[in-house]
Coordinates of C-alpha atoms and ligand atoms in Angstrom, one line a residue:
Chain O
M14 CA -8.2 -3.4 5.1
H15 CA -5.2 -3.5 2.8
T16 CA -3.1 -6.5 2.4
R17 CA -0.2 -7.6 0.2
I18 CA -0.5 -10.6 -2.2
V19 CA 1.8 -13.2 -0.9
E20 CA 1.3 -15.8 -3.6
V21 CA -0.3 -16.1 -7.0
V22 CA -1.2 -19.6 -8.3
E23 CA -2.3 -20.2 -11.9
E24 CA -5.0 -22.9 -11.5
N25 CA -5.8 -23.1 -15.2
P26 CA -5.3 -20.6 -18.1
A27 CA -8.3 -18.5 -17.0
V28 CA -8.2 -18.9 -13.2
K29 CA -5.8 -17.6 -10.7
T30 CA -5.7 -17.8 -6.9
F31 CA -4.4 -14.9 -4.9
R32 CA -3.2 -15.6 -1.4
F33 CA -2.9 -12.9 1.3
R34 CA -2.9 -12.4 5.0
Y35 CA -6.2 -11.2 6.5
N36 CA -6.5 -11.7 10.2
V37 CA -10.3 -11.9 10.4
K38 CA -12.4 -15.0 11.0
V39 CA -13.9 -16.2 7.7
L40 CA -16.4 -19.0 7.3
P41 CA -16.6 -21.1 4.1
G42 CA -19.2 -19.6 1.8
Q43 CA -18.6 -16.0 2.8
F44 CA -17.3 -13.4 0.3
C45 CA -15.4 -10.2 0.3
M46 CA -15.2 -7.1 -1.9
V47 CA -11.8 -7.0 -3.6
W48 CA -10.3 -3.8 -5.0
D49 CA -6.9 -3.2 -6.5
G50 CA -7.2 0.6 -6.7
A51 CA -7.3 0.5 -10.5
G52 CA -10.2 -1.6 -11.7
E53 CA -13.7 -2.0 -10.1
E54 CA -14.3 -3.4 -6.7
V55 CA -15.7 -6.9 -7.2
P56 CA -17.2 -9.6 -5.0
M57 CA -15.2 -12.8 -4.6
S58 CA -15.8 -15.8 -2.4
F59 CA -13.0 -16.9 -0.1
S60 CA -11.4 -20.0 -1.5
Y61 CA -9.1 -20.3 1.5
T62 CA -10.3 -19.5 5.0
G63 CA -7.3 -20.5 7.1
K64 CA -4.5 -18.2 8.3
I65 CA -3.5 -17.2 4.8
K66 CA -6.7 -16.4 3.0
G67 CA -7.3 -16.6 -0.7
V68 CA -9.6 -15.7 -3.5
T69 CA -9.7 -17.6 -6.8
V70 CA -10.6 -15.4 -9.8
K71 CA -11.8 -16.4 -13.2
K72 CA -11.0 -14.0 -16.0
V73 CA -14.3 -13.0 -17.5
G74 CA -14.1 -9.2 -18.1
K75 CA -12.3 -5.9 -17.5
T76 CA -11.7 -6.1 -13.8
T77 CA -10.9 -9.8 -13.5
D78 CA -8.4 -9.3 -16.4
L79 CA -6.7 -6.5 -14.4
L80 CA -6.7 -8.6 -11.3
H81 CA -4.9 -11.4 -13.2
R82 CA -2.0 -9.1 -13.8
R83 CA -1.4 -8.6 -10.1
K84 CA 1.8 -10.0 -8.7
P85 CA 3.0 -11.0 -5.3
G86 CA 3.9 -7.9 -3.2
E87 CA 1.1 -5.8 -4.8
V88 CA -1.7 -4.4 -2.6
L89 CA -5.3 -5.4 -2.5
R90 CA -8.0 -3.8 -0.4
I91 CA -10.4 -6.3 1.1
R92 CA -13.8 -5.5 2.6
G93 CA -15.6 -8.3 4.4
P94 CA -16.2 -11.1 5.1
F95 CA -19.8 -10.6 4.2
G96 CA -22.8 -12.8 4.0
T97 CA -23.9 -16.2 5.1
H98 CA -21.9 -19.4 5.2
Y99 CA -22.3 -23.1 4.4
P100 CA -23.5 -25.3 7.2
V101 CA -20.5 -27.3 8.5
S102 CA -20.9 -30.2 10.8
S103 CA -19.9 -33.8 11.4
K104 CA -22.8 -35.1 9.2
K105 CA -22.7 -36.5 5.7
Y106 CA -22.6 -34.2 2.7
L107 CA -22.8 -34.2 -1.0
L108 CA -21.0 -31.2 -2.5
V109 CA -21.7 -30.2 -6.0
S110 CA -19.7 -27.5 -7.9
G111 CA -20.0 -26.1 -11.4
G112 CA -16.9 -24.3 -12.8
T113 CA -15.4 -21.8 -10.4
G114 CA -18.1 -22.7 -7.9
I115 CA -15.5 -25.2 -6.6
A116 CA -13.6 -22.2 -5.2
S117 CA -16.0 -21.5 -2.3
L118 CA -16.9 -25.2 -1.8
A119 CA -13.3 -26.4 -1.3
P120 CA -12.8 -24.8 2.1
A121 CA -16.2 -26.0 3.2
A122 CA -15.3 -29.6 2.3
E123 CA -12.0 -29.3 4.2
K124 CA -13.8 -27.9 7.3
I125 CA -16.4 -30.7 7.2
V126 CA -13.8 -33.4 7.1
G127 CA -11.9 -31.6 9.8
R128 CA -15.0 -31.8 12.0
G129 CA -15.3 -35.5 11.5
G130 CA -18.0 -35.2 8.8
K131 CA -18.1 -37.1 5.6
C132 CA -18.2 -35.7 2.1
R133 CA -18.5 -36.8 -1.4
F134 CA -17.6 -34.1 -3.9
V135 CA -18.8 -33.9 -7.5
A136 CA -17.1 -31.2 -9.5
G137 CA -18.3 -30.2 -12.9
F138 CA -16.2 -28.4 -15.6
R139 CA -16.7 -27.7 -19.3
N140 CA -13.7 -29.8 -20.2
A141 CA -10.5 -31.4 -18.8
S142 CA -8.4 -28.2 -19.4
E143 CA -10.5 -26.2 -16.9
I144 CA -10.1 -28.6 -13.9
F145 CA -8.6 -27.2 -10.7
F146 CA -8.5 -27.8 -7.0
I147 CA -8.9 -31.6 -7.3
E148 CA -5.5 -32.3 -5.9
R149 CA -6.2 -30.0 -3.0
L150 CA -9.4 -31.9 -2.2
R151 CA -7.9 -35.3 -2.6
N152 CA -5.0 -34.3 -0.4
A153 CA -7.5 -33.5 2.3
G154 CA -8.9 -37.0 2.0
I155 CA -12.0 -36.0 0.1
D156 CA -13.5 -38.4 -2.4
V157 CA -13.9 -36.3 -5.6
E158 CA -15.6 -37.3 -8.9
I159 CA -15.5 -35.2 -12.0
A160 CA -18.0 -34.5 -14.7
T161 CA -17.2 -32.7 -17.9
D162 CA -19.6 -31.5 -20.6
D163 CA -17.6 -33.1 -23.4
G164 CA -16.4 -36.2 -21.5
S165 CA -12.7 -35.2 -21.7
A166 CA -12.4 -36.2 -18.1
G167 CA -14.6 -38.3 -15.8
F168 CA -18.3 -38.5 -16.3
R169 CA -19.6 -37.1 -19.6
G170 CA -22.6 -34.9 -18.9
F171 CA -24.0 -32.4 -16.4
V172 CA -22.6 -32.5 -12.9
T173 CA -26.2 -32.5 -11.7
E174 CA -26.8 -35.9 -13.4
L175 CA -23.7 -37.3 -11.7
A176 CA -24.9 -36.0 -8.4
G177 CA -28.3 -37.7 -9.0
K178 CA -26.5 -41.0 -9.5
L179 CA -24.6 -40.7 -6.3
F180 CA -27.7 -39.6 -4.4
A181 CA -29.6 -42.6 -5.7
G182 CA -27.1 -45.0 -4.2
E183 CA -26.3 -43.3 -0.8
S184 CA -28.0 -41.2 1.8
F185 CA -26.8 -37.7 2.7
D186 CA -27.8 -35.3 5.4
Y187 CA -27.0 -32.2 3.3
I188 CA -26.4 -31.2 -0.2
I189 CA -24.5 -28.0 -0.8
A190 CA -23.9 -26.5 -4.2
C191 CA -22.2 -23.5 -6.0
G192 CA -22.1 -22.8 -9.7
P193 CA -24.0 -21.2 -12.5
V194 CA -27.6 -20.4 -11.7
Q195 CA -29.2 -22.9 -14.1
M196 CA -27.2 -25.7 -12.4
L197 CA -28.3 -24.5 -9.0
K198 CA -31.9 -24.5 -10.1
E199 CA -31.6 -28.0 -11.3
I200 CA -30.1 -28.9 -7.9
G201 CA -33.1 -27.3 -6.3
R202 CA -35.5 -29.2 -8.5
R203 CA -33.9 -32.5 -7.9
F204 CA -33.0 -32.4 -4.2
A205 CA -34.6 -29.6 -2.2
E206 CA -37.6 -31.6 -1.2
K207 CA -35.7 -34.7 -0.3
V208 CA -32.8 -33.4 1.8
E209 CA -31.5 -30.2 3.4
T210 CA -30.1 -28.4 0.3
Y211 CA -28.0 -25.2 0.4
I212 CA -26.9 -23.2 -2.6
S213 CA -24.7 -20.2 -3.1
I214 CA -25.9 -17.7 -5.6
E215 CA -24.4 -14.7 -7.4
S216 CA -25.9 -11.3 -7.9
L217 CA -24.8 -7.8 -8.8
M218 CA -23.0 -6.4 -5.7
K219 CA -22.4 -2.8 -5.0
C220 CA -22.3 -2.0 -1.3
G221 CA -21.9 -5.5 0.0
I222 CA -23.3 -4.4 3.4
G223 CA -27.1 -4.6 2.9
L224 CA -27.8 -0.9 2.0
C225 CA -28.3 -0.4 -1.7
D226 CA -30.7 -3.2 -2.8
S227 CA -28.7 -3.9 -6.0
C228 CA -28.1 -7.5 -5.1
S229 CA -31.7 -8.3 -3.9
I230 CA -33.8 -11.2 -5.3
L231 CA -37.2 -12.1 -4.1
G232 CA -36.9 -9.7 -1.1
Y233 CA -33.6 -11.2 0.1
R234 CA -30.4 -9.2 0.1
V235 CA -27.9 -11.7 -1.4
C236 CA -25.0 -9.9 0.4
R237 CA -26.6 -10.3 3.8
E238 CA -29.3 -13.0 3.8
G239 CA -27.1 -14.8 1.2
P240 CA -25.1 -15.7 -0.8
V241 CA -25.7 -19.1 0.8
F242 CA -29.5 -19.8 1.0
R243 CA -31.5 -22.8 1.9
A244 CA -32.8 -23.8 -1.5
G245 CA -36.3 -24.5 -0.2
E246 CA -36.6 -20.9 1.1
L247 CA -36.0 -19.5 -2.4
I248 CA -38.2 -22.1 -4.1
E249 CA -41.1 -21.2 -1.9
K250 CA -40.8 -17.6 -3.2
G251 CA -40.9 -18.7 -6.8
W252 CA -37.2 -18.8 -7.6
L253 CA -37.5 -21.8 -10.0
E254 CA -40.0 -19.9 -12.2
E255 CA -37.9 -16.7 -12.3
Chain F
M11 CA -49.3 6.8 9.0
K12 CA -49.3 4.2 11.8
N13 CA -45.9 5.5 13.2
P14 CA -43.4 8.3 12.4
F15 CA -40.8 6.1 10.8
I16 CA -40.2 6.4 7.1
L17 CA -37.7 4.4 4.9
A18 CA -35.4 7.0 3.4
S19 CA -34.8 7.1 -0.4
G20 CA -32.0 5.0 -1.8
I21 CA -31.8 2.3 0.9
L22 CA -33.4 -1.1 0.2
D23 CA -35.9 0.4 -2.1
T24 CA -35.0 -0.4 -5.7
Y25 CA -37.1 -3.6 -5.7
A26 CA -40.7 -3.9 -4.5
E27 CA -40.0 -7.1 -2.7
T28 CA -37.4 -5.6 -0.4
M29 CA -39.5 -2.5 0.2
L30 CA -42.5 -4.7 1.2
R31 CA -40.3 -6.2 3.8
V32 CA -39.2 -2.9 5.3
A33 CA -42.8 -1.6 5.0
E34 CA -44.1 -4.2 7.5
D35 CA -42.9 -2.0 10.3
A36 CA -42.8 1.5 8.6
G37 CA -45.2 4.4 8.7
A38 CA -44.3 5.0 5.1
V39 CA -41.6 4.1 2.5
V40 CA -39.9 6.3 0.0
T41 CA -38.7 4.7 -3.3
K42 CA -35.2 5.0 -4.8
S43 CA -35.0 8.3 -6.6
I44 CA -36.3 7.7 -10.1
G45 CA -35.4 9.7 -13.2
M46 CA -36.5 9.9 -16.8
E47 CA -34.1 7.3 -18.2
E48 CA -32.3 4.2 -16.9
R49 CA -29.0 4.9 -15.2
K50 CA -26.4 2.3 -14.3
G51 CA -24.7 4.5 -11.7
Y52 CA -21.0 4.8 -11.1
E53 CA -18.6 1.8 -11.2
N54 CA -17.6 0.2 -7.9
P55 CA -16.4 1.2 -5.4
V56 CA -19.5 3.2 -4.7
I57 CA -19.6 2.7 -0.9
F58 CA -17.1 3.2 1.9
E59 CA -18.0 2.2 5.4
F60 CA -16.1 3.5 8.4
E61 CA -16.6 4.0 12.1
H62 CA -18.8 7.1 12.0
G63 CA -21.0 6.1 9.0
V64 CA -21.0 5.5 5.3
L65 CA -19.7 7.5 2.3
N66 CA -21.5 6.7 -0.9
A67 CA -21.6 7.8 -4.5
M68 CA -23.9 5.4 -6.2
G69 CA -24.7 7.9 -9.0
L70 CA -28.5 7.6 -8.9
P71 CA -28.7 4.1 -10.5
N72 CA -32.4 3.5 -11.3
P73 CA -34.5 1.7 -14.0
G74 CA -36.1 4.9 -15.3
I75 CA -39.7 6.0 -14.7
E76 CA -41.2 3.8 -17.4
R77 CA -39.8 0.5 -16.0
F78 CA -40.3 1.5 -12.4
G79 CA -44.0 1.2 -13.0
E80 CA -43.6 -2.6 -12.7
E81 CA -42.2 -2.2 -9.1
M82 CA -45.0 0.2 -8.2
K83 CA -47.6 -2.3 -9.4
K84 CA -46.1 -4.9 -7.0
L85 CA -46.4 -2.2 -4.3
R86 CA -50.1 -1.8 -4.7
G87 CA -50.9 -4.0 -1.6
C88 CA -48.2 -2.4 0.5
R89 CA -49.1 -1.9 4.1
A90 CA -47.5 1.5 4.3
P91 CA -48.1 4.5 2.0
V92 CA -45.5 4.6 -0.8
I93 CA -43.8 7.9 -1.5
G94 CA -42.3 8.2 -4.9
S95 CA -38.9 9.9 -5.0
I96 CA -37.9 11.6 -8.2
F97 CA -35.0 13.6 -9.7
G98 CA -34.8 15.6 -12.9
K99 CA -32.8 18.3 -14.6
N100 CA -35.6 20.9 -14.7
E101 CA -39.2 21.7 -13.8
K102 CA -40.5 19.9 -16.9
E103 CA -38.9 16.6 -16.1
F104 CA -39.9 16.8 -12.4
A105 CA -43.5 17.5 -13.4
H106 CA -43.6 14.6 -15.8
L107 CA -42.0 12.2 -13.2
A108 CA -44.5 13.3 -10.5
E109 CA -47.4 12.7 -12.8
R110 CA -46.2 9.2 -13.5
M111 CA -45.7 8.5 -9.8
E112 CA -49.3 9.7 -9.2
E113 CA -50.6 7.4 -11.9
Y114 CA -48.7 4.5 -10.4
G115 CA -50.5 5.1 -7.1
A116 CA -47.9 6.9 -5.0
A117 CA -49.3 8.5 -1.9
A118 CA -47.0 11.5 -2.3
V119 CA -43.9 12.5 -4.2
E120 CA -40.5 13.5 -2.7
L121 CA -38.4 15.7 -4.9
N122 CA -34.8 14.9 -4.6
L123 CA -33.2 18.3 -4.8
S124 CA -30.3 17.2 -2.9
C125 CA -28.2 14.3 -4.2
P126 CA -24.6 15.4 -3.8
H127 CA -22.8 13.4 -6.4
A128 CA -24.7 13.2 -9.8
S129 CA -23.8 16.0 -12.0
G130 CA -26.7 18.1 -13.4
Y131 CA -29.1 16.7 -10.8
G132 CA -30.0 16.7 -7.2
M133 CA -28.1 19.3 -5.2
E134 CA -26.8 21.0 -8.4
V135 CA -30.5 21.9 -9.0
G136 CA -31.5 22.1 -5.4
R137 CA -29.0 24.7 -4.2
D138 CA -30.7 27.5 -6.2
P139 CA -33.8 28.8 -4.4
A140 CA -35.3 30.2 -7.6
L141 CA -35.0 26.8 -9.3
V142 CA -36.4 25.1 -6.2
K143 CA -39.4 27.4 -6.4
A144 CA -40.0 26.8 -10.1
I145 CA -39.7 23.1 -9.7
V146 CA -42.0 22.8 -6.7
R147 CA -44.6 25.1 -8.4
A148 CA -44.5 23.0 -11.6
V149 CA -45.0 19.8 -9.6
K150 CA -47.8 21.2 -7.5
E151 CA -49.6 22.1 -10.7
A152 CA -49.1 18.7 -12.2
V153 CA -50.3 16.5 -9.3
Q154 CA -52.9 16.3 -6.6
I155 CA -50.9 14.2 -4.2
P156 CA -48.8 15.9 -1.5
V157 CA -45.3 17.1 -2.5
F158 CA -42.4 16.7 -0.2
V159 CA -39.1 18.5 -0.9
K160 CA -35.9 16.9 0.2
L161 CA -33.2 19.5 0.9
T162 CA -29.5 19.5 0.8
P163 CA -27.4 20.5 3.8
N164 CA -24.6 21.5 1.5
V165 CA -25.4 25.2 1.5
S166 CA -24.6 28.0 3.9
D167 CA -28.2 28.6 4.9
I168 CA -30.7 25.8 4.5
T169 CA -33.6 28.0 5.6
V170 CA -33.5 29.9 2.4
L171 CA -34.2 26.6 0.5
G172 CA -36.9 25.6 3.0
M173 CA -38.7 28.9 2.6
A174 CA -38.5 28.7 -1.2
A175 CA -40.1 25.3 -1.1
E176 CA -42.8 26.4 1.3
E177 CA -43.6 29.6 -0.7
A178 CA -44.0 27.5 -3.8
G179 CA -46.5 25.3 -2.1
A180 CA -44.6 22.3 -0.7
D181 CA -46.6 20.2 1.7
A182 CA -43.6 19.2 3.7
V183 CA -39.8 19.4 3.6
V184 CA -37.4 16.6 4.3
A185 CA -34.0 17.4 5.8
I186 CA -31.4 16.3 5.2
N187 CA -29.8 14.4 2.3
T188 CA -26.2 13.3 2.6
V189 CA -23.4 15.7 3.5
R190 CA -20.7 16.1 0.8
G191 CA -17.6 14.3 2.0
L192 CA -14.3 12.6 1.0
R193 CA -12.1 9.8 2.3
I194 CA -8.7 9.0 0.8
D195 CA -7.0 5.6 0.4
L196 CA -3.4 5.9 1.6
E197 CA -2.2 2.9 -0.4
F198 CA -3.9 3.8 -3.6
K199 CA -3.5 7.5 -3.0
R200 CA -6.9 8.4 -4.3
S201 CA -10.5 8.8 -3.2
V202 CA -12.1 5.6 -1.8
L203 CA -14.9 6.2 -4.3
T204 CA -14.9 6.0 -8.1
A205 CA -16.8 9.3 -8.2
G206 CA -14.3 11.1 -6.0
I207 CA -16.6 13.1 -3.7
G208 CA -19.5 11.3 -2.1
G209 CA -22.3 11.8 0.4
Y210 CA -21.9 11.1 4.0
S211 CA -24.6 9.4 6.0
G212 CA -25.0 7.6 9.3
P213 CA -24.2 8.6 12.9
G214 CA -21.6 11.2 12.0
I215 CA -24.2 13.5 10.4
L216 CA -26.7 13.4 13.2
P217 CA -25.8 16.8 14.7
I218 CA -25.9 18.3 11.2
G219 CA -29.3 17.0 10.5
L220 CA -30.6 18.1 13.9
R221 CA -29.2 21.5 13.4
C222 CA -30.9 21.9 10.0
V223 CA -34.3 20.7 11.3
F224 CA -33.9 23.1 14.3
E225 CA -33.2 26.0 12.0
L226 CA -36.0 25.1 9.6
K227 CA -38.5 24.8 12.3
K228 CA -38.0 28.4 13.3
V229 CA -39.0 29.7 9.9
L230 CA -41.4 27.1 8.4
R231 CA -45.1 26.3 9.0
V232 CA -45.2 23.2 6.9
P233 CA -44.3 19.9 8.6
I234 CA -40.6 18.8 8.6
V235 CA -39.4 15.3 8.1
G236 CA -36.1 14.8 9.9
C237 CA -33.5 12.6 8.4
G238 CA -29.8 11.9 8.8
G239 CA -27.8 9.7 11.2
I240 CA -30.6 8.1 13.2
T241 CA -29.6 4.8 14.8
T242 CA -31.4 4.7 18.1
W243 CA -34.8 5.7 19.6
E244 CA -33.0 8.6 21.4
N245 CA -32.0 10.0 18.1
V246 CA -35.6 9.9 17.0
I247 CA -36.8 11.8 20.0
E248 CA -34.0 14.4 19.4
Y249 CA -35.3 15.0 15.8
L250 CA -38.9 15.3 17.1
M251 CA -37.8 17.8 19.7
A252 CA -35.8 19.8 17.2
G253 CA -39.0 20.2 15.2
A254 CA -39.6 17.1 13.0
S255 CA -43.0 15.6 12.8
A256 CA -41.7 12.3 11.4
V257 CA -38.3 10.9 10.5
E258 CA -36.7 9.1 7.6
I259 CA -34.0 6.5 8.3
G260 CA -31.6 4.9 5.8
T261 CA -28.1 3.8 6.7
A262 CA -29.0 2.2 10.0
L263 CA -31.3 -0.3 8.3
R264 CA -28.4 -2.2 6.8
N265 CA -27.8 -4.0 10.1
D266 CA -31.4 -4.4 11.1
V267 CA -34.2 -4.5 8.6
R268 CA -36.7 -4.6 11.5
L269 CA -35.1 -1.5 13.1
F270 CA -38.4 0.5 13.0
K271 CA -40.0 -1.9 15.3
N272 CA -37.3 -1.6 17.9
L273 CA -37.2 2.2 17.6
G274 CA -41.0 2.3 18.0
R275 CA -40.8 0.5 21.3
G276 CA -38.1 2.8 22.7
V277 CA -40.0 6.0 21.6
K278 CA -43.3 4.7 23.2
Q279 CA -41.6 3.8 26.5
Y280 CA -39.9 7.2 26.7
M281 CA -43.2 9.0 26.0
K282 CA -45.0 6.9 28.6
R283 CA -42.3 7.7 31.2
K284 CA -42.6 11.4 30.5
G285 CA -46.3 11.4 30.4
Y286 CA -46.9 12.1 26.6
E287 CA -49.7 10.5 24.7
R288 CA -49.1 11.7 21.2
V289 CA -46.0 12.2 19.2
E290 CA -47.2 15.8 18.4
E291 CA -46.7 16.7 22.0
V292 CA -43.0 16.1 21.7
V293 CA -42.5 18.0 18.4
A294 CA -40.4 21.1 18.7
L295 CA -40.0 21.0 22.5
A296 CA -36.4 22.0 22.3
H297 CA -37.6 25.4 20.9
Q298 CA -39.6 26.1 24.1
N299 CA -37.0 24.9 26.6
R300 CA -34.1 27.2 26.2
Ligands
FAD23 C1 -21.0 -13.4 -3.8 C2 -20.2 -13.6 -5.1 C3 -19.1 -14.4 -5.0 C4 -18.3 -14.5 -6.2 N1 -17.2 -15.3 -6.1 C5 -16.4 -15.4 -7.2 C6 -15.2 -16.2 -7.2 O1 -14.9 -16.8 -6.1 N2 -14.5 -16.3 -8.3 C7 -14.8 -15.7 -9.4 O2 -14.1 -15.8 -10.4 N3 -15.9 -14.9 -9.5 C8 -16.7 -14.7 -8.4 N4 -17.8 -13.9 -8.5 C9 -18.2 -13.3 -9.8 C10 -17.3 -12.0 -10.0 O3 -17.6 -11.1 -9.0 C11 -17.5 -11.4 -11.4 O4 -17.0 -12.4 -12.3 C12 -16.7 -10.1 -11.6 O5 -17.3 -9.1 -10.8 C13 -16.6 -9.8 -13.0 O6 -16.0 -8.5 -13.2 P1 -15.3 -8.1 -14.6 O7 -15.2 -6.6 -14.6 O8 -14.1 -8.9 -14.9 O9 -16.4 -8.6 -15.6 P2 -17.5 -7.7 -16.4 O10 -17.1 -7.7 -17.8 O11 -17.9 -6.5 -15.7 O12 -18.8 -8.7 -16.2 C14 -18.7 -10.1 -16.4 C15 -19.8 -10.8 -15.6 O13 -19.6 -10.6 -14.2 C16 -20.8 -10.0 -13.6 N5 -20.4 -8.9 -12.7 C17 -19.7 -7.8 -12.9 N6 -19.6 -7.0 -11.9 C18 -20.2 -7.6 -10.9 C19 -20.5 -7.3 -9.5 N7 -20.1 -6.2 -8.9 N8 -21.2 -8.2 -8.7 C20 -21.6 -9.4 -9.3 N9 -21.4 -9.7 -10.6 C21 -20.7 -8.9 -11.3 C22 -21.5 -9.4 -14.8 O14 -22.9 -9.4 -14.5 C23 -21.2 -10.3 -15.9 O15 -22.0 -11.5 -15.9 C24 -18.7 -13.8 -7.4 C25 -19.8 -13.0 -7.4 C26 -20.6 -12.9 -6.3 C27 -21.8 -12.0 -6.3
FMN24 C1 -26.5 4.2 -0.5 C2 -27.4 5.4 -0.3 C3 -28.2 5.8 -1.4 C4 -29.0 6.9 -1.4 N1 -29.8 7.3 -2.4 C5 -30.6 8.3 -2.3 C6 -31.5 8.6 -3.4 O1 -31.6 8.0 -4.4 N2 -32.3 9.7 -3.2 C7 -32.3 10.5 -2.1 O2 -33.1 11.4 -2.0 N3 -31.5 10.2 -1.1 C8 -30.6 9.2 -1.2 N4 -29.8 8.9 -0.1 C9 -29.8 9.7 1.1 C10 -30.7 9.1 2.2 O3 -32.1 9.0 1.8 C11 -30.6 9.9 3.5 O4 -31.1 11.3 3.2 C12 -29.2 10.0 4.1 O5 -28.6 8.7 3.9 C13 -29.2 10.4 5.5 O6 -29.9 9.5 6.4 P1 -29.3 8.2 7.1 O7 -28.1 8.8 7.9 O8 -30.4 7.7 8.0 O9 -28.9 7.3 6.1 C14 -29.0 7.7 -0.2 C15 -28.2 7.3 0.9 C16 -27.4 6.2 0.9 C17 -26.5 5.8 2.0
FES25 S1 -24.9 -5.2 -2.5 FE1 -25.9 -3.5 -1.6 S2 -27.6 -4.5 -0.6 FE2 -26.4 -6.1 -1.3

């Protein structure tokens, strides 16, 4: 379906959020295929799942660079929502993001709090200049701690370490995480055996509808059976050794 | 084959692990079409889904025959026979690819003479009956395993191609590959696919596939594998009655990886209701009852 961009927000020098109307039910963790008619069609997680939807795009290559030039009023074609979503309930959650992983976790955190659940959020970034969405989360009453690789803001070190510290002092019903694959594997190693752990992974998407096999890992289609997986399920199939 | 359902080439068959999943319920599985060299395929968008099916122009992405050996190794324990699909520019390439597939343990090879959107391959080769003959002959000489020839519907008379394949020694023909098609994006004022024209699959092409199988059955002695647009068990029976001995299914699997199991149940119940014991009794019935 085509939609017009209603707002563009610069989150940091490399990340922009595009807001648009898309009257379809979307659950946090699901993604869509975004096409501007010029670049490639690319997979993006929904960073807003309410009435005005959104995707939050990091500039990393040709197409994301083209997308960053899009202005309000310009047209995007959206296919989706596709894939699985994060578990959302009134239980207690630890959410862990690395980099732009915060984009798909933010709506999950808001939904959990809206359902009467509790969440602690730890957000990792390379450095202070890359931080975004923290205000949004705090405005929703979510307790956020930050980790940076260089210590320029919050905890100095990996976000997985910070998550480990929180986990040692409190009990959680769920951990959900989104970020670079090495981070997700570390989350799996640390927590999957101790608590229900869900992770959202990326893979090369072409069709997005479960036809072409390009996104598959370990026999699972990331576009259908993922992108949100129970970590234990992947680990059983040998994911950590991949 | 434990049942007449075969996974069609290009759907959920690039990686061994996914194929093994589909193979649990399948009579056989066909691999993604594999060529001499690695190909990345076209840039996205390569797929457009709409109410009557799917338009695709993937551009034959594949790892190349050398690297595909790794996947074939993982398929050794596969419950269903693995049919290696291959595409080449000429008879020499096809013969080489078929030899490698045989070495890798393929139960048969399927020659993709029908992909509608990769220039220099597929349909561009498979529309010429003389070339079809030459390729099939070369492959028959190169390998012992059965040779299936997958035909394109994008010709005025598919029986000419079927007869060429049979004369050259094909063990079976598969009909059909996707139908050339186009959809246009009204906002972007261009094709919905990077490649422009694509191949149409899914429910919309069912009547075309059935018509092709029906026509082929009139002129061929070798078995026909029906393909194109199957989503229900009724569609399977239609293909059998039109003259197919087995069917390949692709697009419909996206919504149900265990589809074959459900189709099997429906086909069995129909046969029981009508008093048939074996699938063969249903094959080509529509040719008698006119
Ligand atoms: C389910 C899912 C959700 C995603 N959500 C977000 C998001 O919310 N925000 C965000 O900024 N990015 C997200 N991405 C990643 C985003 O799709 C890629 O960054 C984008 O496709 C890069 O395109 P490019 O042409 O700019 O970069 P390129 O120069 O083409 O490539 C840069 C990197 O992106 C990867 N990439 C390129 N094309 C694809 C593709 N079709 N599918 C997957 N990866 C690709 C490449 O492997 C490479 O690592 C998501 C990816 C997936 C699979
Ligand atoms: C995404 C996609 C990729 C395909 N790739 C191939 C291929 O590599 N080789 C081939 O012979 N046919 C390929 N086909 C054609 C299918 O095998 C099949 O002939 C066609 O889709 C019709 O059957 P269906 O309606 O059940 O999908 C592809 C079809 C689709 C939808
Ligand atoms: S992107 Fe095609 S199967 Fe997942």
